[in-house]
Short mmCIF file of C-alpha atoms in Angstrom, two decimals:
data_model
loop_
_atom_site.label_atom_id
_atom_site.label_comp_id
_atom_site.label_asym_id
_atom_site.label_seq_id
_atom_site.Cartn_x
_atom_site.Cartn_y
_atom_site.Cartn_z
CA MET K 147 42.79 43.85 -2.32
CA ARG K 148 41.21 44.67 -5.64
CA LEU K 149 43.46 42.33 -7.40
CA PHE K 150 42.57 39.46 -5.04
CA ALA K 151 39.09 39.99 -5.47
CA ALA K 152 39.39 39.90 -9.12
CA LEU K 153 41.28 36.80 -9.48
CA CYS K 154 38.59 35.16 -6.90
CA LEU K 155 35.95 36.25 -9.41
CA ALA K 156 37.93 35.14 -12.36
CA LEU K 157 38.34 31.77 -10.30
CA ILE K 158 34.34 31.24 -9.79
CA LEU K 159 33.44 32.20 -13.21
CA MET K 160 35.90 29.64 -14.68
CA THR K 161 34.40 26.85 -12.34
CA GLY K 162 31.08 27.89 -13.59
CA CYS K 163 32.00 27.86 -17.17
CA ASP K 164 33.15 23.97 -16.62
CA PRO K 165 30.17 22.06 -17.79
CA ILE K 166 31.07 18.95 -15.70
CA THR K 167 31.47 20.51 -12.21
CA LYS K 168 27.79 20.63 -11.55
CA ILE K 169 27.52 16.96 -12.88
CA MET K 170 29.86 15.48 -11.04
CA LYS K 171 28.44 17.37 -7.82
CA SER K 172 25.11 15.10 -8.35
CA LYS K 173 24.49 11.88 -6.43
CA ASP K 174 22.45 10.37 -9.24
CA PRO K 175 24.88 7.93 -10.77
CA GLU K 176 22.00 7.33 -13.76
CA TYR K 177 22.22 11.36 -14.42
CA LYS K 178 26.14 10.94 -14.38
CA LEU K 179 26.04 8.14 -16.74
CA ARG K 180 23.51 9.71 -19.30
CA LYS K 181 25.65 12.70 -19.23
CA ALA K 182 28.69 10.58 -20.05
CA GLU K 183 27.23 8.70 -22.73
CA ASP K 184 26.11 12.20 -24.14
CA TYR K 185 29.61 13.49 -24.16
CA PHE K 186 31.13 10.23 -25.53
CA ALA K 187 28.76 10.51 -28.39
CA LYS K 188 29.72 14.17 -28.86
CA LYS K 189 33.50 13.10 -28.90
CA LYS K 190 34.07 15.11 -25.81
CA TYR K 191 36.26 12.58 -24.48
CA ASN K 192 37.81 14.17 -21.37
CA TYR K 193 34.44 14.60 -20.02
CA ALA K 194 33.08 11.45 -20.87
CA GLN K 195 36.16 9.86 -19.21
CA GLN K 196 35.75 11.74 -15.85
CA LEU K 197 32.38 10.57 -15.75
CA TYR K 198 32.69 7.25 -16.57
CA GLU K 199 35.31 6.61 -13.87
CA GLU K 200 32.80 8.38 -11.41
CA VAL K 201 30.28 5.88 -12.22
CA MET K 202 31.78 2.60 -12.54
CA PRO K 203 32.01 1.63 -8.94
CA ASN K 204 28.13 2.17 -8.97
CA PHE K 205 27.52 -0.12 -11.71
CA LYS K 206 30.40 -2.91 -11.32
CA GLY K 207 28.64 -6.25 -11.18
CA THR K 208 25.55 -5.24 -13.52
CA ALA K 209 24.99 -6.03 -16.99
CA ARG K 210 25.93 -2.38 -18.08
CA PHE K 211 29.32 -2.28 -16.76
CA GLU K 212 31.02 -4.18 -19.65
CA ASP K 213 29.51 -1.38 -21.86
CA ILE K 214 30.76 1.24 -19.44
CA TYR K 215 34.13 -0.06 -19.50
CA TYR K 216 34.53 -0.36 -23.20
CA LYS K 217 33.71 3.24 -23.54
CA TYR K 218 35.99 4.02 -20.80
CA ALA K 219 38.77 2.09 -22.43
CA TYR K 220 38.10 4.08 -25.92
CA THR K 221 38.26 7.59 -24.01
CA ALA K 222 42.03 7.01 -23.12
CA TYR K 223 42.57 5.89 -26.69
CA TYR K 224 40.80 8.99 -28.24
CA LEU K 225 42.65 11.27 -25.86
CA ARG K 226 45.76 9.73 -27.34
CA ASP K 227 46.91 8.06 -23.77
CA TYR K 228 48.03 5.22 -25.68
CA MET K 229 49.89 3.65 -22.41
CA ASN K 230 46.79 3.88 -20.30
CA ALA K 231 44.41 2.34 -23.13
CA GLU K 232 46.68 -0.64 -23.59
CA ASN K 233 46.35 -1.29 -20.18
CA LEU K 234 42.47 -0.45 -20.29
CA PHE K 235 41.99 -2.84 -23.23
CA LYS K 236 44.21 -5.62 -21.44
CA THR K 237 42.12 -5.23 -18.54
CA TYR K 238 38.97 -5.62 -20.63
CA MET K 239 39.91 -8.68 -21.74
CA GLU K 240 41.00 -10.19 -18.63
CA VAL K 241 37.67 -9.19 -16.85
CA PHE K 242 35.49 -10.25 -19.77
CA PRO K 243 37.04 -13.12 -21.43
CA ASN K 244 34.28 -14.51 -23.29
CA SER K 245 32.84 -11.19 -24.71
CA ALA K 246 32.00 -10.51 -28.18
CA ARG K 247 34.20 -7.64 -28.12
CA ALA K 248 37.29 -9.76 -26.96
CA GLU K 249 38.97 -9.94 -30.71
CA GLU K 250 38.61 -6.18 -31.11
CA MET K 251 40.14 -5.38 -27.79
CA ASP K 252 42.99 -7.65 -28.65
CA TYR K 253 43.35 -5.76 -31.64
CA MET K 254 43.20 -2.66 -30.29
CA ARG K 255 45.65 -3.26 -27.59
CA ALA K 256 48.46 -4.25 -30.28
CA TYR K 257 47.32 -1.43 -32.07
CA THR K 258 48.27 1.21 -29.18
CA PHE K 259 51.70 -0.11 -29.45
CA TYR K 260 51.78 0.85 -32.88
CA LYS K 261 50.22 4.25 -32.26
CA GLN K 262 53.22 4.60 -29.74
CA SER K 263 56.06 3.41 -32.30
CA PRO K 264 58.37 6.25 -32.84
CA LYS K 265 60.63 7.42 -35.92
CA ALA K 266 63.05 4.84 -37.32
CA GLU K 267 66.09 6.78 -35.65
CA LEU K 268 64.40 6.28 -31.86
CA ASP K 269 64.24 3.18 -29.94
CA GLN K 270 61.86 0.75 -31.32
CA THR K 271 60.80 -1.13 -28.10
CA ASN K 272 57.01 -0.35 -29.17
CA THR K 273 57.37 -1.18 -32.77
CA ILE K 274 58.70 -4.72 -31.64
CA LYS K 275 55.88 -5.25 -29.30
CA ALA K 276 53.23 -4.18 -32.22
CA MET K 277 54.82 -6.24 -34.83
CA GLY K 278 55.05 -9.15 -32.64
CA MET K 279 51.01 -8.84 -30.83
CA MET K 280 49.99 -7.92 -34.38
CA GLN K 281 51.49 -11.32 -35.42
CA THR K 282 49.84 -13.11 -32.41
CA PHE K 283 46.61 -11.48 -33.47
CA ILE K 284 46.53 -13.09 -36.93
CA ASN K 285 47.63 -16.62 -35.57
CA THR K 286 44.95 -16.08 -32.79
CA HIS K 287 42.12 -15.10 -35.03
CA PRO K 288 42.76 -16.61 -38.41
CA GLY K 289 39.42 -15.59 -39.44
CA SER K 290 39.33 -12.28 -38.41
CA ALA K 291 38.28 -9.18 -40.85
CA ARG K 292 41.00 -7.40 -38.91
CA ASN K 293 43.58 -9.59 -40.32
CA LYS K 294 44.38 -7.57 -43.71
CA GLU K 295 45.15 -4.42 -41.43
CA ALA K 296 47.16 -6.25 -39.01
CA GLY K 297 49.25 -7.63 -41.53
CA ALA K 298 50.11 -4.54 -43.35
CA ILE K 299 50.92 -3.34 -39.46
CA VAL K 300 53.47 -6.10 -39.34
CA ASP K 301 54.97 -5.21 -42.52
CA ALA K 302 55.29 -1.41 -41.66
CA CYS K 303 56.78 -2.07 -38.50
CA ARG K 304 59.36 -4.56 -40.04
CA THR K 305 60.24 -1.78 -42.62
CA LYS K 306 60.82 0.54 -39.79
CA LEU K 307 63.01 -1.84 -38.17
CA GLU K 308 64.65 -2.43 -41.18
CA THR K 309 65.44 1.13 -41.88
CA LYS K 310 66.91 1.62 -38.47
CA ASP K 311 69.24 -1.46 -38.74
CA ARG K 312 70.23 -0.05 -42.27
CA ASN K 313 70.84 3.50 -40.79
CA ALA K 314 73.24 2.00 -38.57
CA ALA K 315 74.86 -0.04 -40.85
CA LYS K 316 75.60 2.91 -43.12
CA LEU K 317 76.52 4.84 -40.06
CA TYR K 318 79.35 2.29 -39.20
CA PHE K 319 80.72 2.38 -42.86
CA ASP K 320 80.54 6.41 -42.92
CA ILE K 321 82.79 6.64 -39.52
CA GLY K 322 85.40 4.03 -41.02
CA GLN K 323 84.08 0.91 -38.64
CA PHE K 324 84.32 -1.21 -41.70
CA ARG K 325 84.29 -4.50 -40.03
CA ALA K 326 81.01 -3.57 -37.90
CA SER K 327 79.25 -2.29 -40.75
CA ALA K 328 80.16 -5.44 -42.92
CA VAL K 329 78.57 -7.40 -40.12
CA ALA K 330 75.69 -5.26 -39.99
CA TYR K 331 74.81 -5.36 -43.60
CA GLU K 332 75.21 -9.19 -43.32
CA ALA K 333 72.75 -9.14 -40.57
CA LEU K 334 70.18 -7.23 -42.50
CA MET K 335 70.40 -9.85 -45.04
CA ASN K 336 69.75 -12.56 -42.30
CA ASN K 337 66.83 -10.64 -40.51
CA TYR K 338 65.08 -9.49 -43.47
CA PRO K 339 65.14 -11.87 -46.38
CA ASP K 340 62.55 -10.42 -48.27
CA SER K 341 64.03 -7.34 -48.54
CA ASP K 342 63.83 -5.77 -51.66
CA GLN K 343 67.09 -4.51 -50.77
CA SER K 344 68.94 -7.52 -50.46
CA ASP K 345 71.59 -7.19 -53.14
CA LEU K 346 72.49 -3.56 -51.88
CA TYR K 347 73.24 -5.17 -48.32
CA LYS K 348 75.36 -7.58 -49.87
CA PHE K 349 77.14 -5.19 -52.02
CA MET K 350 77.86 -2.96 -49.23
CA SER K 351 79.11 -6.01 -47.01
CA ILE K 352 81.73 -6.55 -49.75
CA LYS K 353 82.40 -3.17 -49.77
CA ALA K 354 82.77 -2.77 -46.25
CA TYR K 355 85.00 -6.18 -46.04
CA TYR K 356 87.17 -4.79 -48.68
CA GLU K 357 87.88 -1.31 -47.11
CA PHE K 358 88.60 -3.38 -43.71
CA ALA K 359 91.12 -5.69 -45.58
CA GLN K 360 92.78 -2.70 -46.98
CA MET K 361 93.28 -1.30 -43.79
CA SER K 362 94.45 -4.61 -42.42
CA VAL K 363 98.11 -5.83 -40.95
CA ASP K 364 99.99 -8.00 -43.14
CA GLU K 365 99.33 -11.11 -41.42
CA LYS K 366 95.44 -10.51 -41.78
CA ARG K 367 95.14 -9.27 -45.58
CA THR K 368 95.09 -12.90 -47.08
CA GLU K 369 92.35 -14.04 -44.90
CA ARG K 370 90.69 -10.78 -45.45
CA TYR K 371 90.91 -10.34 -49.03
CA SER K 372 90.14 -13.99 -49.48
CA LYS K 373 86.77 -13.41 -47.50
CA VAL K 374 86.15 -10.25 -50.13
CA VAL K 375 86.48 -12.86 -52.93
CA GLU K 376 84.15 -15.37 -51.61
CA SER K 377 81.62 -12.89 -50.65
CA CYS K 378 82.07 -11.50 -54.42
CA GLN K 379 81.49 -14.99 -55.89
CA ASP K 380 78.45 -15.67 -53.53
CA PHE K 381 76.87 -12.48 -54.84
CA MET K 382 77.23 -13.24 -58.46
CA ASP K 383 75.46 -16.50 -57.61
CA ARG K 384 72.86 -15.06 -55.86
CA PHE K 385 72.17 -11.75 -57.72
CA PRO K 386 73.41 -12.15 -61.15
CA GLN K 387 71.21 -9.56 -62.69
CA SER K 388 71.81 -7.25 -59.98
CA GLY K 389 72.70 -3.46 -60.97
CA TYR K 390 75.73 -3.54 -58.52
CA ALA K 391 77.03 -6.88 -60.23
CA LYS K 392 79.86 -4.73 -62.15
CA GLN K 393 81.07 -3.10 -59.08
CA VAL K 394 81.18 -6.41 -57.34
CA GLN K 395 83.28 -7.69 -60.22
CA GLN K 396 85.81 -5.03 -59.60
CA PHE K 397 86.09 -5.55 -56.03
CA LEU K 398 86.71 -9.38 -57.02
CA SER K 399 89.37 -8.35 -59.35
CA LEU K 400 91.09 -6.07 -56.94
CA SER K 401 90.83 -8.69 -54.20
CA GLN K 402 92.41 -11.38 -56.45
CA THR K 403 94.88 -9.01 -57.62
CA GLN K 404 95.82 -8.29 -53.90
CA LEU K 405 95.96 -11.94 -53.07
CA LYS K 406 98.33 -12.39 -56.13
CA THR K 407 100.69 -9.83 -54.73
CA ILE K 408 100.59 -10.87 -51.37
CA ALA K 409 101.57 -14.29 -52.33
CA HIS K 410 104.52 -12.93 -54.71
CA GLU K 411 105.84 -11.01 -51.76
CA GLN K 412 105.63 -13.77 -49.29
CA PRO K 413 108.54 -15.86 -50.45
CA SER K 414 110.80 -12.64 -50.64
CA LYS K 415 110.01 -11.79 -46.97
CA THR K 416 110.61 -15.44 -45.92
CA SER K 417 113.96 -15.68 -47.62
CA ALA K 418 114.98 -12.21 -46.12
#
């Protein structure tokens, strides 16, 4: 019995300590809004969010509703509820398409996806969305002061996607899936043509193709060593000053030697 009484007392005290409880009981929307504004200014966004949500029906259709909704959307953002914030920024743009804040909301909506972008080894759906939406923002608002930051975010997203793809290509190589690795490294070159690691990607595709040729059955060796030779020659044309040029030259020589050996062996096999 004493334990039950103590629990009840603790519950009463906890309820009484919550500053928003008394405010929420008020029937005065103006009072609630003032308190919401006060909490927002003091960065107590959890309280502000609850109060804005409470009073929005009272101010819908008035000139003050836009500002209330604007701050309500930001409470979700500041509370790191980025999924909800994205939806609120989107709704703001739909409800107030001609607002002076429309550009800001467009940017913030894209930014919420960037904030949800995970580490490179995880699923990059939000990274792709952030990059696409930021690029759309730049195209839609060519004179925006936010474009420099938007461009930096596009670059950061692209770098993260490149890192994920590079790690996948390396993993294929490490586990002996050489053909898949070579294709993945070639895709890196095509998907990220401005990368400062293009010569590495080309070199690794050559290395993977060479290992793949080494493992091939006799009927496929000529075709696959020829692919290595072709890739090596392309590398020398495109990256003559690369630090990988010496190693590429070695793969070229090895592959040419293999092709000569195969050509020499074929007449013997035919006569046999």
